[in-house]
Coordinates of C-alpha atoms in Angstrom, one line a residue:
M10 CA 92.9 114.9 115.1
G11 CA 91.3 113.5 111.9
R12 CA 92.9 112.9 108.6
Q13 CA 91.1 115.9 107.0
R14 CA 92.4 118.3 109.6
A15 CA 95.9 116.9 109.4
E16 CA 95.9 117.6 105.7
K17 CA 95.7 121.3 106.5
L18 CA 98.8 121.4 108.6
H19 CA 102.5 120.9 107.9
G20 CA 105.6 119.8 109.7
A21 CA 106.0 117.3 112.5
E22 CA 102.6 118.0 114.0
A23 CA 100.9 117.3 110.7
F24 CA 103.0 114.2 110.1
E25 CA 102.0 112.8 113.5
A26 CA 98.4 113.6 113.1
Y27 CA 98.2 112.2 109.6
Y28 CA 99.7 108.8 110.4
S29 CA 97.9 108.5 113.7
S30 CA 94.7 108.9 111.8
L31 CA 95.7 106.1 109.5
F32 CA 97.1 103.6 112.0
G33 CA 95.2 104.5 115.2
G34 CA 96.6 103.0 118.4
R35 CA 99.2 101.1 116.4
W36 CA 101.0 104.2 115.3
Q37 CA 103.2 104.6 118.4
S38 CA 104.7 101.1 118.1
L39 CA 105.0 101.5 114.3
R40 CA 106.7 104.9 114.7
A41 CA 109.2 103.4 117.2
A42 CA 110.0 100.6 114.8
L43 CA 110.6 103.1 112.0
L44 CA 113.0 105.1 114.1
A45 CA 114.9 101.9 115.2
E46 CA 117.9 100.7 113.2
G47 CA 116.9 98.8 110.1
V48 CA 117.8 95.2 109.4
H49 CA 119.7 93.9 106.3
V50 CA 120.8 90.8 104.6
A51 CA 124.0 90.5 102.6
L52 CA 123.9 89.5 99.0
N53 CA 127.0 87.8 97.8
M54 CA 126.5 87.5 94.1
G55 CA 130.0 86.3 93.1
G56 CA 131.4 89.8 92.3
A57 CA 134.0 91.8 94.1
E58 CA 131.8 93.1 96.9
P59 CA 128.7 92.1 98.9
Y60 CA 125.6 94.2 98.9
Y61 CA 123.4 94.9 101.9
L62 CA 119.7 95.1 101.4
D63 CA 116.5 95.3 103.5
P64 CA 115.0 91.8 103.5
A65 CA 111.6 93.2 102.7
S66 CA 113.0 94.4 99.4
V67 CA 114.5 91.0 98.7
C68 CA 111.1 89.4 99.4
A69 CA 109.3 91.8 97.0
A70 CA 111.8 91.2 94.2
L71 CA 111.6 87.5 94.6
C72 CA 107.9 87.7 93.9
L73 CA 108.4 88.7 90.3
P74 CA 108.3 85.6 88.0
V75 CA 111.5 85.7 85.8
A76 CA 112.0 82.0 84.9
G77 CA 111.5 81.6 81.1
K78 CA 111.5 85.4 80.6
S79 CA 114.0 86.9 78.1
R80 CA 113.5 90.6 78.5
L81 CA 113.3 92.1 82.1
L82 CA 113.0 95.7 83.1
D83 CA 113.7 97.5 86.4
L84 CA 112.2 100.9 85.6
C85 CA 113.4 102.9 88.6
A86 CA 116.4 100.9 89.7
A87 CA 118.8 102.9 91.8
P88 CA 120.6 102.2 94.0
G89 CA 120.4 98.7 92.6
G90 CA 119.4 96.2 95.2
K91 CA 116.3 94.8 93.4
T92 CA 118.2 94.8 90.1
L93 CA 120.7 92.5 91.8
V94 CA 117.9 90.1 92.9
L95 CA 116.4 90.0 89.4
A96 CA 119.9 89.5 87.8
G97 CA 120.6 86.7 90.3
N98 CA 117.5 84.8 89.2
M99 CA 117.2 85.5 85.5
D100 CA 117.8 82.8 82.9
A101 CA 121.2 82.3 81.3
E102 CA 120.1 84.0 78.0
A103 CA 117.9 86.7 79.5
R104 CA 118.7 90.4 79.5
L105 CA 117.8 92.9 82.2
F106 CA 117.3 96.6 81.4
S107 CA 118.0 98.6 84.5
N108 CA 116.9 102.3 84.3
E109 CA 117.3 105.4 86.6
R110 CA 116.3 109.0 85.7
S111 CA 118.9 110.7 88.0
P112 CA 122.4 111.0 86.6
A113 CA 123.9 111.0 90.0
R114 CA 122.0 107.9 91.1
V115 CA 122.5 106.0 87.8
Q116 CA 126.3 106.1 88.4
R117 CA 125.7 104.5 91.7
L118 CA 123.5 101.9 90.0
A119 CA 126.2 101.2 87.4
D120 CA 128.9 100.8 90.1
V121 CA 126.7 98.3 92.0
V122 CA 126.1 96.2 88.9
E123 CA 129.8 96.2 88.1
K124 CA 131.1 95.4 91.6
V125 CA 128.5 93.0 93.0
L126 CA 127.7 90.8 90.0
P127 CA 130.1 88.5 88.3
A128 CA 131.2 89.8 84.9
E129 CA 129.1 87.4 82.7
R130 CA 125.9 88.3 84.5
A131 CA 126.8 92.0 84.7
G132 CA 127.3 92.0 81.0
R133 CA 123.6 91.1 80.5
V134 CA 122.4 94.1 82.6
Q135 CA 122.0 97.3 80.5
V136 CA 122.0 100.4 82.6
S137 CA 120.3 103.5 81.3
C138 CA 119.5 107.0 82.4
S139 CA 116.1 108.4 81.4
D140 CA 112.6 109.3 82.6
G141 CA 110.8 106.0 83.1
A142 CA 107.4 107.7 82.7
R143 CA 108.3 108.4 79.0
W144 CA 109.5 105.0 77.9
C145 CA 106.1 104.0 76.6
R146 CA 106.2 106.8 74.1
R147 CA 108.9 105.0 72.1
E148 CA 108.0 101.3 72.7
S149 CA 105.2 99.1 74.1
E150 CA 104.5 95.6 75.2
C151 CA 108.0 94.4 74.8
Y152 CA 109.1 93.3 78.3
D153 CA 108.2 89.9 79.8
A154 CA 108.6 91.1 83.4
V155 CA 108.7 94.7 84.8
L156 CA 109.7 95.8 88.3
L157 CA 108.6 99.4 89.3
D158 CA 109.9 100.5 92.7
A159 CA 108.4 103.9 92.5
P160 CA 109.6 107.1 94.2
C161 CA 107.5 107.5 97.3
S162 CA 107.0 109.3 100.6
S163 CA 109.6 107.1 102.4
E164 CA 108.3 108.0 105.8
R165 CA 111.1 106.1 107.5
H166 CA 113.6 108.5 106.1
V167 CA 111.4 111.5 106.8
L168 CA 111.2 110.6 110.5
A169 CA 114.9 110.2 110.7
D170 CA 115.7 113.7 109.3
D171 CA 114.4 116.8 111.1
K172 CA 114.8 118.9 107.9
Y173 CA 112.4 116.7 105.9
L174 CA 110.0 116.3 108.9
K175 CA 109.8 120.1 109.3
D176 CA 108.8 120.5 105.7
W177 CA 106.4 117.6 105.5
S178 CA 102.8 118.1 104.3
S179 CA 100.1 115.8 102.9
A180 CA 100.5 117.7 99.6
R181 CA 103.7 115.7 99.0
I182 CA 101.7 112.5 99.0
K183 CA 99.4 113.9 96.4
S184 CA 102.3 115.1 94.2
L185 CA 104.0 111.7 94.5
A186 CA 100.8 109.9 93.6
I187 CA 100.7 111.8 90.3
E188 CA 104.3 110.8 89.5
Q189 CA 103.6 107.2 90.6
W190 CA 100.6 106.9 88.3
A191 CA 102.6 108.2 85.3
L192 CA 105.3 105.6 86.0
L193 CA 102.8 102.7 86.7
S194 CA 100.6 103.3 83.7
C195 CA 103.7 103.5 81.5
A196 CA 105.1 100.3 83.1
W197 CA 101.9 98.6 82.2
R198 CA 102.0 99.7 78.6
L199 CA 105.6 98.4 78.4
L200 CA 104.6 94.9 79.7
A201 CA 104.0 92.2 77.1
P202 CA 100.8 90.2 77.2
G203 CA 101.2 87.3 79.6
G204 CA 103.9 89.2 81.4
S205 CA 104.1 90.2 85.1
L206 CA 104.5 93.6 86.7
L207 CA 105.6 94.1 90.3
Y208 CA 104.8 97.5 91.8
A209 CA 106.4 98.5 95.0
T210 CA 107.0 101.5 97.3
C211 CA 108.5 102.0 100.8
A212 CA 105.6 104.2 101.7
L213 CA 102.9 103.9 104.4
A214 CA 100.3 106.1 102.7
P215 CA 97.5 104.1 101.1
Q216 CA 97.2 106.6 98.2
E217 CA 100.7 105.4 97.1
N218 CA 100.0 101.7 97.6
G219 CA 96.6 100.0 97.5
E220 CA 94.8 103.0 96.0
M221 CA 97.4 103.1 93.2
A222 CA 97.0 99.4 92.5
G223 CA 93.2 99.8 92.6
R224 CA 93.5 102.6 90.0
L225 CA 95.4 100.3 87.7
K226 CA 92.8 97.6 88.1
K227 CA 90.0 100.2 87.2
K228 CA 91.8 101.6 84.2
F229 CA 93.0 98.3 82.7
P230 CA 90.4 95.5 83.2
E231 CA 92.9 93.0 81.8
A232 CA 95.1 93.5 84.9
R233 CA 94.9 90.4 87.2
F234 CA 96.3 90.8 90.7
A235 CA 98.0 87.9 92.3
S236 CA 96.9 86.6 95.7
K237 CA 99.2 86.3 98.7
A238 CA 99.3 82.5 98.1
E239 CA 100.2 83.0 94.5
M240 CA 103.0 85.4 95.4
L241 CA 104.2 83.0 98.0
A242 CA 104.5 80.3 95.4
V243 CA 106.7 82.5 93.2
F244 CA 108.7 83.7 96.2
E245 CA 109.5 80.1 97.2
Q246 CA 110.5 79.1 93.7
N247 CA 112.8 82.1 93.2
R248 CA 114.2 81.8 96.8
A249 CA 115.1 78.2 96.2
S250 CA 117.2 79.1 93.2
F251 CA 118.6 82.3 94.5
S252 CA 122.2 82.0 95.6
G253 CA 122.7 85.5 96.9
I254 CA 121.6 84.9 100.5
L255 CA 124.7 84.1 102.5
D256 CA 123.4 81.4 104.8
E257 CA 120.3 79.5 105.6
G258 CA 119.7 81.5 108.8
R259 CA 119.2 84.6 106.6
G260 CA 117.1 82.5 104.2
M261 CA 114.8 81.6 107.1
L262 CA 114.6 85.4 108.0
L263 CA 113.2 86.0 104.5
Q264 CA 110.5 83.4 105.0
N265 CA 109.6 85.0 108.3
V266 CA 109.5 88.5 106.8
F267 CA 107.3 87.3 104.0
A268 CA 104.9 85.6 106.4
S269 CA 104.5 88.8 108.3
A270 CA 103.2 90.7 105.2
E271 CA 99.7 92.1 105.7
D272 CA 97.2 91.6 102.8
S273 CA 95.6 94.8 101.7
G274 CA 93.5 93.3 99.0
E275 CA 95.6 94.6 96.0
G276 CA 98.9 93.8 97.5
L277 CA 101.1 93.0 100.6
H278 CA 102.5 95.4 103.1
I279 CA 105.6 94.5 105.2
L280 CA 105.7 96.8 108.3
P281 CA 108.7 96.9 110.7
D282 CA 106.7 96.6 113.9
V283 CA 105.7 93.1 113.1
S284 CA 108.4 92.0 110.7
G285 CA 111.4 92.2 113.0
G286 CA 112.4 95.6 111.7
A287 CA 112.1 95.0 107.9
G288 CA 110.3 97.4 105.7
P289 CA 108.1 99.3 105.3
L290 CA 107.4 97.9 101.8
F291 CA 104.2 97.6 99.9
F292 CA 104.2 95.4 96.8
A293 CA 101.6 94.1 94.3
L294 CA 102.0 91.5 91.5
V295 CA 99.9 92.0 88.4
Q296 CA 99.6 89.9 85.3
K297 CA 98.6 91.2 81.9
S298 CA 96.2 88.5 80.7

């Protein structure tokens, strides 16, 4: 069944047809990996509690250059894992603005910051609750580094929940893409010249990943996308100074996960069938020249 026909259906049959059309013969192995238990690394940041996070998320957050940056922004931050990675790498005088639009989720974010980070570092993280797509209406070009982990299809969670799978249709992808573009275009306007933006989703659908990055490139000619080699250089620099990974064994796992990332042109995609269970996670690094 082709992608166009799948778009007319809904539920589990539509889901299977849609992603089979995208991944072909690979879909069954990818599907099995999505249904398997995920893998995690423990971040021990010096606070009262550790935090467990998908290594693909750690890899993505470590690709955002933060050295020498004074104002950092995590625009859709809950539950807080990527905020922790940024906070663990930011300079001693830097401040991190960590935002979430959901009141329920922002409380979880605030708790994570308070319990996982040491007090001095937590004191330089400002948690807020607002719609990230509206931030650029009140300020612009004032953050040196921006991370946008956008709301997305999250197919791994859909597969694991019969209720969500029963209600699934490709219309959800189109609706999310509209929301993602509002957030991404706002994040770009918030980024200062010379700054870097990391866009990420845990989606499989190309409309939410490479096509979204391509739209940014078309709309803003000054957007310069980093290559995998360039992202690897930032990743290695940040990983070397990041003290949150508990042991070298887990540190080597991060290297292996990053090496498994597939280059889509505009960004990298870590998929669990070839990464040892990490992901899925798409991420692209863009510099405002």
